[in-house]
Amino acid sequence: MANIAKIKRGARAWRTGHVAELCARLWLQMKGYTILRRNWRTPVGEVDILAARRDVLVIVEVKYRPRIADGAEAISPRQQQRLQRAMAYAAAAYPPYSTLRIDVMLLAPWRWPHHIHHAWEGTA
């Protein structure tokens, strides 16, 4: 019985994350970003959203939590390092962009998305 509950909980979390990423992509598009990749699997880890606006290449990490503040706290130092490595990989894969950036999109029920620009400075 416990395994079935765990499977259902995992499926619900996947579905919630999928919807949150869809909302984040729509929000970014409304703000003028072009979505280049979603759920991009790189050798250094998965990138939720790879977007561009003008000459800026942006990796967007999406977090959905019951409260916006909980989402910001959910990004560990290890995950920050993974995003930095993904930024270096993205810079090599998409060379025409002169500026690189890592953003975080925080989502919570019944709240507008909270887009944090320059969550960590990416250098590649």
PDB file of C-alpha atoms in Angstrom:
ATOM      1  CA  MET A   1       0.000   0.000   0.000  1.00  0.00           C
ATOM      2  CA  ALA A   2       2.750   2.447   0.854  1.00  0.00           C
ATOM      3  CA  ASN A   3       4.276   2.025  -2.605  1.00  0.00           C
ATOM      4  CA  ILE A   4       1.009   2.977  -4.330  1.00  0.00           C
ATOM      5  CA  ALA A   5       0.718   6.119  -2.196  1.00  0.00           C
ATOM      6  CA  LYS A   6       4.327   6.995  -2.991  1.00  0.00           C
ATOM      7  CA  ILE A   7       3.731   6.518  -6.723  1.00  0.00           C
ATOM      8  CA  LYS A   8       0.609   8.694  -6.604  1.00  0.00           C
ATOM      9  CA  ARG A   9       2.471  11.388  -4.665  1.00  0.00           C
ATOM     10  CA  GLY A  10       5.310  11.315  -7.218  1.00  0.00           C
ATOM     11  CA  ALA A  11       2.866  11.547 -10.133  1.00  0.00           C
ATOM     12  CA  ARG A  12       1.112  14.494  -8.483  1.00  0.00           C
ATOM     13  CA  ALA A  13       4.460  16.257  -7.904  1.00  0.00           C
ATOM     14  CA  TRP A  14       5.481  15.681 -11.534  1.00  0.00           C
ATOM     15  CA  ARG A  15       2.142  17.039 -12.782  1.00  0.00           C
ATOM     16  CA  THR A  16       2.371  20.096 -10.515  1.00  0.00           C
ATOM     17  CA  GLY A  17       5.927  20.785 -11.662  1.00  0.00           C
ATOM     18  CA  HIS A  18       4.919  20.379 -15.298  1.00  0.00           C
ATOM     19  CA  VAL A  19       2.098  22.927 -14.907  1.00  0.00           C
ATOM     20  CA  ALA A  20       4.401  25.325 -13.007  1.00  0.00           C
ATOM     21  CA  GLU A  21       6.973  25.176 -15.813  1.00  0.00           C
ATOM     22  CA  LEU A  22       4.236  25.798 -18.382  1.00  0.00           C
ATOM     23  CA  CYS A  23       3.094  28.886 -16.424  1.00  0.00           C
ATOM     24  CA  ALA A  24       6.695  30.098 -16.174  1.00  0.00           C
ATOM     25  CA  ARG A  25       7.212  29.709 -19.936  1.00  0.00           C
ATOM     26  CA  LEU A  26       4.015  31.632 -20.682  1.00  0.00           C
ATOM     27  CA  TRP A  27       5.039  34.387 -18.266  1.00  0.00           C
ATOM     28  CA  LEU A  28       8.456  34.669 -19.909  1.00  0.00           C
ATOM     29  CA  GLN A  29       6.915  34.790 -23.382  1.00  0.00           C
ATOM     30  CA  MET A  30       4.580  37.589 -22.288  1.00  0.00           C
ATOM     31  CA  LYS A  31       7.680  39.468 -21.091  1.00  0.00           C
ATOM     32  CA  GLY A  32       9.311  39.147 -24.526  1.00  0.00           C
ATOM     33  CA  TYR A  33      11.525  36.103 -24.046  1.00  0.00           C
ATOM     34  CA  THR A  34      11.950  33.421 -26.692  1.00  0.00           C
ATOM     35  CA  ILE A  35      11.908  29.902 -25.260  1.00  0.00           C
ATOM     36  CA  LEU A  36      14.824  28.002 -26.784  1.00  0.00           C
ATOM     37  CA  ARG A  37      14.618  24.759 -24.789  1.00  0.00           C
ATOM     38  CA  ARG A  38      12.534  23.264 -21.996  1.00  0.00           C
ATOM     39  CA  ASN A  39      13.609  20.424 -19.717  1.00  0.00           C
ATOM     40  CA  TRP A  40      16.947  20.480 -21.518  1.00  0.00           C
ATOM     41  CA  ARG A  41      19.079  17.526 -20.465  1.00  0.00           C
ATOM     42  CA  THR A  42      22.741  18.461 -20.609  1.00  0.00           C
ATOM     43  CA  PRO A  43      25.748  16.370 -19.524  1.00  0.00           C
ATOM     44  CA  VAL A  44      25.908  18.486 -16.351  1.00  0.00           C
ATOM     45  CA  GLY A  45      22.205  18.318 -15.433  1.00  0.00           C
ATOM     46  CA  GLU A  46      18.740  19.338 -16.521  1.00  0.00           C
ATOM     47  CA  VAL A  47      17.786  22.948 -17.238  1.00  0.00           C
ATOM     48  CA  ASP A  48      14.101  23.773 -16.671  1.00  0.00           C
ATOM     49  CA  ILE A  49      13.951  26.577 -19.249  1.00  0.00           C
ATOM     50  CA  LEU A  50      16.538  28.034 -21.606  1.00  0.00           C
ATOM     51  CA  ALA A  51      15.320  31.370 -22.927  1.00  0.00           C
ATOM     52  CA  ALA A  52      16.670  34.402 -24.738  1.00  0.00           C
ATOM     53  CA  ARG A  53      15.770  38.053 -24.982  1.00  0.00           C
ATOM     54  CA  ARG A  54      17.764  40.342 -27.243  1.00  0.00           C
ATOM     55  CA  ASP A  55      21.425  39.346 -26.738  1.00  0.00           C
ATOM     56  CA  VAL A  56      20.891  37.700 -23.323  1.00  0.00           C
ATOM     57  CA  LEU A  57      20.846  33.918 -22.841  1.00  0.00           C
ATOM     58  CA  VAL A  58      18.966  32.965 -19.672  1.00  0.00           C
ATOM     59  CA  ILE A  59      18.757  29.716 -17.736  1.00  0.00           C
ATOM     60  CA  VAL A  60      15.573  29.731 -15.660  1.00  0.00           C
ATOM     61  CA  GLU A  61      15.142  27.440 -12.668  1.00  0.00           C
ATOM     62  CA  VAL A  62      11.452  27.008 -11.788  1.00  0.00           C
ATOM     63  CA  LYS A  63      10.308  26.337  -8.219  1.00  0.00           C
ATOM     64  CA  TYR A  64       6.709  25.750  -7.155  1.00  0.00           C
ATOM     65  CA  ARG A  65       5.994  25.711  -3.432  1.00  0.00           C
ATOM     66  CA  PRO A  66       3.046  26.506  -1.138  1.00  0.00           C
ATOM     67  CA  ARG A  67       4.651  29.896  -0.401  1.00  0.00           C
ATOM     68  CA  ILE A  68       6.970  31.984  -2.594  1.00  0.00           C
ATOM     69  CA  ALA A  69       9.574  32.205   0.191  1.00  0.00           C
ATOM     70  CA  ASP A  70       9.715  28.405   0.399  1.00  0.00           C
ATOM     71  CA  GLY A  71      10.710  28.238  -3.264  1.00  0.00           C
ATOM     72  CA  ALA A  72      13.693  30.532  -2.795  1.00  0.00           C
ATOM     73  CA  GLU A  73      14.939  28.415   0.096  1.00  0.00           C
ATOM     74  CA  ALA A  74      14.593  25.215  -1.960  1.00  0.00           C
ATOM     75  CA  ILE A  75      17.618  25.983  -4.140  1.00  0.00           C
ATOM     76  CA  SER A  76      20.631  24.320  -2.553  1.00  0.00           C
ATOM     77  CA  PRO A  77      24.287  25.302  -3.040  1.00  0.00           C
ATOM     78  CA  ARG A  78      24.736  22.058  -4.979  1.00  0.00           C
ATOM     79  CA  GLN A  79      21.919  23.042  -7.322  1.00  0.00           C
ATOM     80  CA  GLN A  80      23.473  26.493  -7.752  1.00  0.00           C
ATOM     81  CA  GLN A  81      26.734  24.831  -8.810  1.00  0.00           C
ATOM     82  CA  ARG A  82      24.851  22.606 -11.258  1.00  0.00           C
ATOM     83  CA  LEU A  83      23.224  25.676 -12.788  1.00  0.00           C
ATOM     84  CA  GLN A  84      26.625  27.385 -13.111  1.00  0.00           C
ATOM     85  CA  ARG A  85      27.982  24.320 -14.956  1.00  0.00           C
ATOM     86  CA  ALA A  86      24.887  24.263 -17.162  1.00  0.00           C
ATOM     87  CA  MET A  87      25.480  27.935 -17.961  1.00  0.00           C
ATOM     88  CA  ALA A  88      28.994  27.131 -19.209  1.00  0.00           C
ATOM     89  CA  TYR A  89      27.560  24.322 -21.336  1.00  0.00           C
ATOM     90  CA  ALA A  90      24.808  26.581 -22.721  1.00  0.00           C
ATOM     91  CA  ALA A  91      27.335  29.284 -23.592  1.00  0.00           C
ATOM     92  CA  ALA A  92      29.222  26.781 -25.743  1.00  0.00           C
ATOM     93  CA  ALA A  93      26.020  25.452 -27.332  1.00  0.00           C
ATOM     94  CA  TYR A  94      24.588  28.937 -28.048  1.00  0.00           C
ATOM     95  CA  PRO A  95      27.611  31.155 -28.833  1.00  0.00           C
ATOM     96  CA  PRO A  96      25.903  34.196 -30.420  1.00  0.00           C
ATOM     97  CA  TYR A  97      24.640  35.502 -27.063  1.00  0.00           C
ATOM     98  CA  SER A  98      26.938  38.044 -25.438  1.00  0.00           C
ATOM     99  CA  THR A  99      25.375  38.034 -21.966  1.00  0.00           C
ATOM    100  CA  LEU A 100      24.613  35.000 -19.808  1.00  0.00           C
ATOM    101  CA  ARG A 101      22.278  34.968 -16.844  1.00  0.00           C
ATOM    102  CA  ILE A 102      20.711  32.567 -14.363  1.00  0.00           C
ATOM    103  CA  ASP A 103      17.214  33.480 -13.187  1.00  0.00           C
ATOM    104  CA  VAL A 104      14.785  31.829 -10.806  1.00  0.00           C
ATOM    105  CA  MET A 105      11.024  31.778 -11.293  1.00  0.00           C
ATOM    106  CA  LEU A 106       9.105  31.194  -8.052  1.00  0.00           C
ATOM    107  CA  LEU A 107       5.483  30.114  -8.205  1.00  0.00           C
ATOM    108  CA  ALA A 108       2.890  29.549  -5.483  1.00  0.00           C
ATOM    109  CA  PRO A 109      -0.860  28.960  -5.516  1.00  0.00           C
ATOM    110  CA  TRP A 110      -2.934  32.063  -6.244  1.00  0.00           C
ATOM    111  CA  ARG A 111       0.144  34.291  -6.557  1.00  0.00           C
ATOM    112  CA  TRP A 112       1.716  35.999  -9.554  1.00  0.00           C
ATOM    113  CA  PRO A 113       5.028  34.439 -10.587  1.00  0.00           C
ATOM    114  CA  HIS A 114       8.041  36.008  -8.933  1.00  0.00           C
ATOM    115  CA  HIS A 115      10.900  36.343 -11.451  1.00  0.00           C
ATOM    116  CA  ILE A 116      14.319  36.851  -9.863  1.00  0.00           C
ATOM    117  CA  HIS A 117      16.767  38.191 -12.444  1.00  0.00           C
ATOM    118  CA  HIS A 118      20.485  37.504 -11.966  1.00  0.00           C
ATOM    119  CA  ALA A 119      19.933  34.963  -9.200  1.00  0.00           C
ATOM    120  CA  TRP A 120      23.614  34.108  -9.617  1.00  0.00           C
ATOM    121  CA  GLU A 121      26.006  35.761 -12.006  1.00  0.00           C
ATOM    122  CA  GLY A 122      26.927  33.326 -14.761  1.00  0.00           C
ATOM    123  CA  THR A 123      30.374  33.511 -16.243  1.00  0.00           C
ATOM    124  CA  ALA A 124      31.492  31.286 -19.050  1.00  0.00           C
TER     125      ALA A 124
END
